[in-house]
Short mmCIF file of C-alpha atoms in Angstrom, two decimals:
data_model
loop_
_atom_site.label_atom_id
_atom_site.label_comp_id
_atom_site.label_asym_id
_atom_site.label_seq_id
_atom_site.Cartn_x
_atom_site.Cartn_y
_atom_site.Cartn_z
CA MET A 16 -0.24 -12.03 8.54
CA PRO A 17 -0.01 -9.32 11.21
CA HIS A 18 3.34 -7.56 10.92
CA ASP A 19 4.15 -8.32 14.56
CA ASP A 20 3.81 -12.06 13.81
CA LEU A 21 6.52 -12.07 11.14
CA GLY A 22 9.49 -14.18 12.17
CA SER A 23 13.13 -13.44 11.46
CA ASP A 24 13.07 -15.74 8.39
CA ASP A 25 10.02 -13.84 7.05
CA LEU A 26 11.81 -10.52 7.51
CA VAL A 27 14.91 -11.80 5.74
CA ALA A 28 12.73 -13.04 2.86
CA LEU A 29 10.95 -9.67 2.65
CA GLY A 30 14.28 -7.87 2.60
CA SER A 31 15.51 -10.11 -0.22
CA LEU A 32 12.32 -9.62 -2.26
CA PHE A 33 12.42 -5.84 -1.93
CA ASP A 34 16.17 -5.45 -2.31
CA ALA A 35 16.08 -7.45 -5.55
CA GLU A 36 13.83 -4.73 -6.96
CA TYR A 37 14.86 -1.54 -5.17
CA LEU A 38 18.32 -1.86 -3.57
CA ASP A 39 20.19 0.18 -6.17
CA ALA A 40 17.69 3.05 -6.07
CA PHE A 41 16.82 3.14 -2.36
CA GLY A 42 19.35 1.11 -0.39
CA PRO A 43 18.51 -1.77 1.94
CA TRP A 44 14.91 -2.43 2.95
CA HIS A 45 13.96 -1.95 6.62
CA PRO A 46 10.77 -3.47 8.09
CA ALA A 47 9.77 -0.50 10.26
CA GLN A 48 10.36 2.13 7.61
CA PRO A 49 10.53 0.51 4.18
CA TYR A 50 12.42 2.97 1.96
CA GLY A 51 11.34 5.80 4.24
CA TYR A 52 7.64 5.08 3.82
CA ALA A 53 5.20 4.00 6.52
CA GLY A 54 5.37 0.43 7.75
CA HIS A 55 2.54 -2.09 7.60
CA ASP A 56 0.17 -3.59 10.17
CA VAL A 57 -0.66 -6.54 7.91
CA ASN A 58 1.40 -8.30 5.24
CA VAL A 59 -0.12 -10.47 2.52
CA LEU A 60 2.60 -12.87 1.38
CA ALA A 61 2.89 -15.28 -1.55
CA TRP A 62 5.38 -18.12 -1.34
CA GLU A 63 6.60 -20.64 -3.90
CA GLY A 64 8.07 -23.34 -1.76
CA SER A 65 10.47 -21.58 0.59
CA ARG A 66 10.86 -18.51 -1.65
CA LEU A 67 8.83 -15.36 -1.06
CA VAL A 68 7.58 -14.21 -4.48
CA GLY A 69 4.98 -11.57 -3.64
CA HIS A 70 3.91 -9.04 -1.04
CA VAL A 71 1.27 -6.40 -0.33
CA GLY A 72 1.19 -4.56 2.99
CA TRP A 73 -1.36 -2.29 4.59
CA ALA A 74 -1.76 -0.18 7.69
CA ARG A 75 -4.87 1.14 9.40
CA ARG A 76 -5.05 4.90 9.78
CA ARG A 77 -7.62 7.64 10.26
CA ILE A 78 -6.86 10.44 7.84
CA ASP A 79 -8.43 13.82 7.11
CA VAL A 80 -9.99 14.45 3.71
CA GLY A 81 -11.28 18.00 3.34
CA GLY A 82 -12.23 18.16 7.02
CA THR A 83 -13.83 14.69 7.12
CA GLU A 84 -12.15 11.87 9.04
CA VAL A 85 -11.85 8.72 6.92
CA ALA A 86 -10.80 5.24 8.08
CA ILE A 87 -8.38 3.81 5.52
CA ALA A 88 -5.97 0.99 4.98
CA GLY A 89 -2.90 2.58 3.44
CA VAL A 90 -1.50 0.07 0.95
CA GLY A 91 2.12 -0.22 -0.08
CA GLY A 92 4.87 -2.62 -0.92
CA VAL A 93 2.98 -4.20 -3.81
CA LEU A 94 5.65 -6.38 -5.35
CA VAL A 95 5.89 -9.60 -7.33
CA ALA A 96 9.29 -11.19 -7.98
CA ASP A 97 10.42 -11.28 -11.61
CA LEU A 98 10.16 -15.07 -11.76
CA ALA A 99 6.49 -14.99 -10.67
CA ARG A 100 5.21 -12.21 -12.95
CA GLY A 101 2.68 -12.73 -15.70
CA ARG A 102 0.63 -15.38 -13.86
CA GLY A 103 -1.97 -13.22 -12.11
CA LEU A 104 -0.21 -13.25 -8.75
CA GLY A 105 -0.45 -9.47 -8.34
CA ARG A 106 -4.22 -9.59 -8.76
CA ARG A 107 -4.49 -12.51 -6.31
CA LEU A 108 -2.40 -10.63 -3.76
CA LEU A 109 -4.60 -7.53 -4.08
CA ASP A 110 -7.74 -9.68 -3.79
CA GLU A 111 -6.42 -11.23 -0.57
CA CYS A 112 -5.39 -7.80 0.65
CA ALA A 113 -8.96 -6.56 0.11
CA VAL A 114 -10.33 -9.58 2.00
CA SER A 115 -8.04 -8.85 4.96
CA MET A 116 -8.95 -5.14 4.95
CA GLU A 117 -12.68 -5.99 4.89
CA ALA A 118 -12.19 -8.52 7.71
CA ALA A 119 -10.64 -5.77 9.85
CA GLY A 120 -14.15 -4.31 10.00
CA ASP A 121 -13.15 -0.73 10.70
CA VAL A 122 -11.73 0.32 7.34
CA ASP A 123 -13.85 2.20 4.81
CA PHE A 124 -11.35 2.43 1.94
CA GLY A 125 -8.07 1.07 0.75
CA PHE A 126 -5.76 3.94 -0.28
CA LEU A 127 -2.58 3.99 -2.31
CA GLY A 128 -0.35 6.14 -4.47
CA CYS A 129 1.51 4.69 -7.42
CA ARG A 130 3.31 5.34 -10.69
CA GLU A 131 1.20 6.26 -13.71
CA SER A 132 2.33 3.12 -15.52
CA VAL A 133 0.59 0.79 -13.04
CA VAL A 134 -2.74 2.63 -12.76
CA PRO A 135 -4.40 0.31 -15.36
CA PHE A 136 -3.42 -2.71 -13.25
CA TYR A 137 -4.98 -1.27 -10.09
CA ARG A 138 -8.10 -0.15 -11.93
CA ALA A 139 -8.51 -3.68 -13.33
CA CYS A 140 -8.39 -4.87 -9.71
CA GLY A 141 -11.30 -2.62 -8.71
CA TRP A 142 -9.46 0.48 -7.50
CA HIS A 143 -10.73 3.97 -8.41
CA ARG A 144 -8.54 6.94 -9.23
CA ILE A 145 -9.17 10.17 -7.36
CA SER A 146 -7.74 13.63 -7.89
CA ALA A 147 -6.80 15.62 -4.80
CA PRO A 148 -3.88 17.41 -3.19
CA GLU A 149 -2.08 15.08 -0.77
CA ARG A 150 -0.28 16.08 2.43
CA SER A 151 2.12 13.66 4.09
CA VAL A 152 5.29 13.49 6.15
CA ALA A 153 8.57 13.02 4.26
CA ARG A 154 11.49 10.80 5.29
CA ASP A 155 13.15 13.77 7.02
CA GLY A 156 9.99 14.61 8.99
CA SER A 157 9.05 17.66 6.93
CA THR A 158 5.55 18.17 5.53
CA VAL A 159 5.07 17.48 1.83
CA VAL A 160 2.09 18.71 -0.17
CA VAL A 161 1.65 17.28 -3.66
CA GLU A 162 -0.82 18.99 -5.96
CA PRO A 163 -3.34 16.83 -7.85
CA GLY A 164 -1.80 14.83 -10.66
CA PRO A 165 0.25 11.89 -9.40
CA PRO A 166 -1.99 8.82 -9.13
CA LEU A 167 -3.99 8.31 -5.94
CA LEU A 168 -6.37 5.36 -5.83
CA ILE A 169 -9.07 4.16 -3.45
CA LEU A 170 -10.79 0.81 -2.99
CA PRO A 171 -14.27 1.09 -1.45
CA LEU A 172 -14.66 -1.53 1.29
CA ARG A 173 -17.70 -0.60 3.42
CA THR A 174 -19.13 2.08 1.17
CA ARG A 175 -19.24 3.25 -2.46
CA ALA A 176 -16.42 5.02 -4.31
CA ASP A 177 -18.54 8.17 -4.63
CA ALA A 178 -18.65 8.40 -0.82
CA TRP A 179 -14.99 9.54 -0.83
CA PRO A 180 -15.13 13.17 0.35
CA PRO A 181 -13.71 16.04 -1.69
CA GLY A 182 -10.70 18.03 -0.54
CA THR A 183 -7.09 17.73 0.45
CA VAL A 184 -6.00 14.28 1.62
CA ASN A 185 -3.99 14.67 4.83
CA LEU A 186 -2.38 11.31 5.55
CA ARG A 187 -1.39 12.41 9.06
CA GLY A 188 1.93 10.64 8.63
CA ARG A 189 4.09 8.98 6.01
CA ALA A 190 2.67 7.60 2.80
CA TRP A 191 2.89 3.90 2.01
#
């Protein structure tokens, strides 16, 4: 669902889903700047009846990787409610996310950063880990450069994983 098509009930449901997981650590969720990260152009939602139980969001962006411009879909907000975990919903959400990114037609790779503990999940869903410095914009507007180490993953959409160029990843904005 395009982010601009979300209704007020959808936004309330998203806020509830995210706040159940992250409120204590990050405060209330906000649709335009979720926890200080970049917002999404597209939201993939999973409902059980009237309850939102899963979400993945992505946003189209042209980034710089070692001097090469790359069309990506920055992925974030991958979340499954406690009551819906352990049933393959996360994988289904990521599969649908990939379908929507491919349908966009102008995205070469999915791109995301994550915690080390969830790398095996993303790899099982077809994502590939890369190692590169990453430059982005922090919540306060300052530039942040992270040396290689924290997990960065790509999902080839219109090309092969080995087509990802070498060099520093400049997100040209906030991370997801």
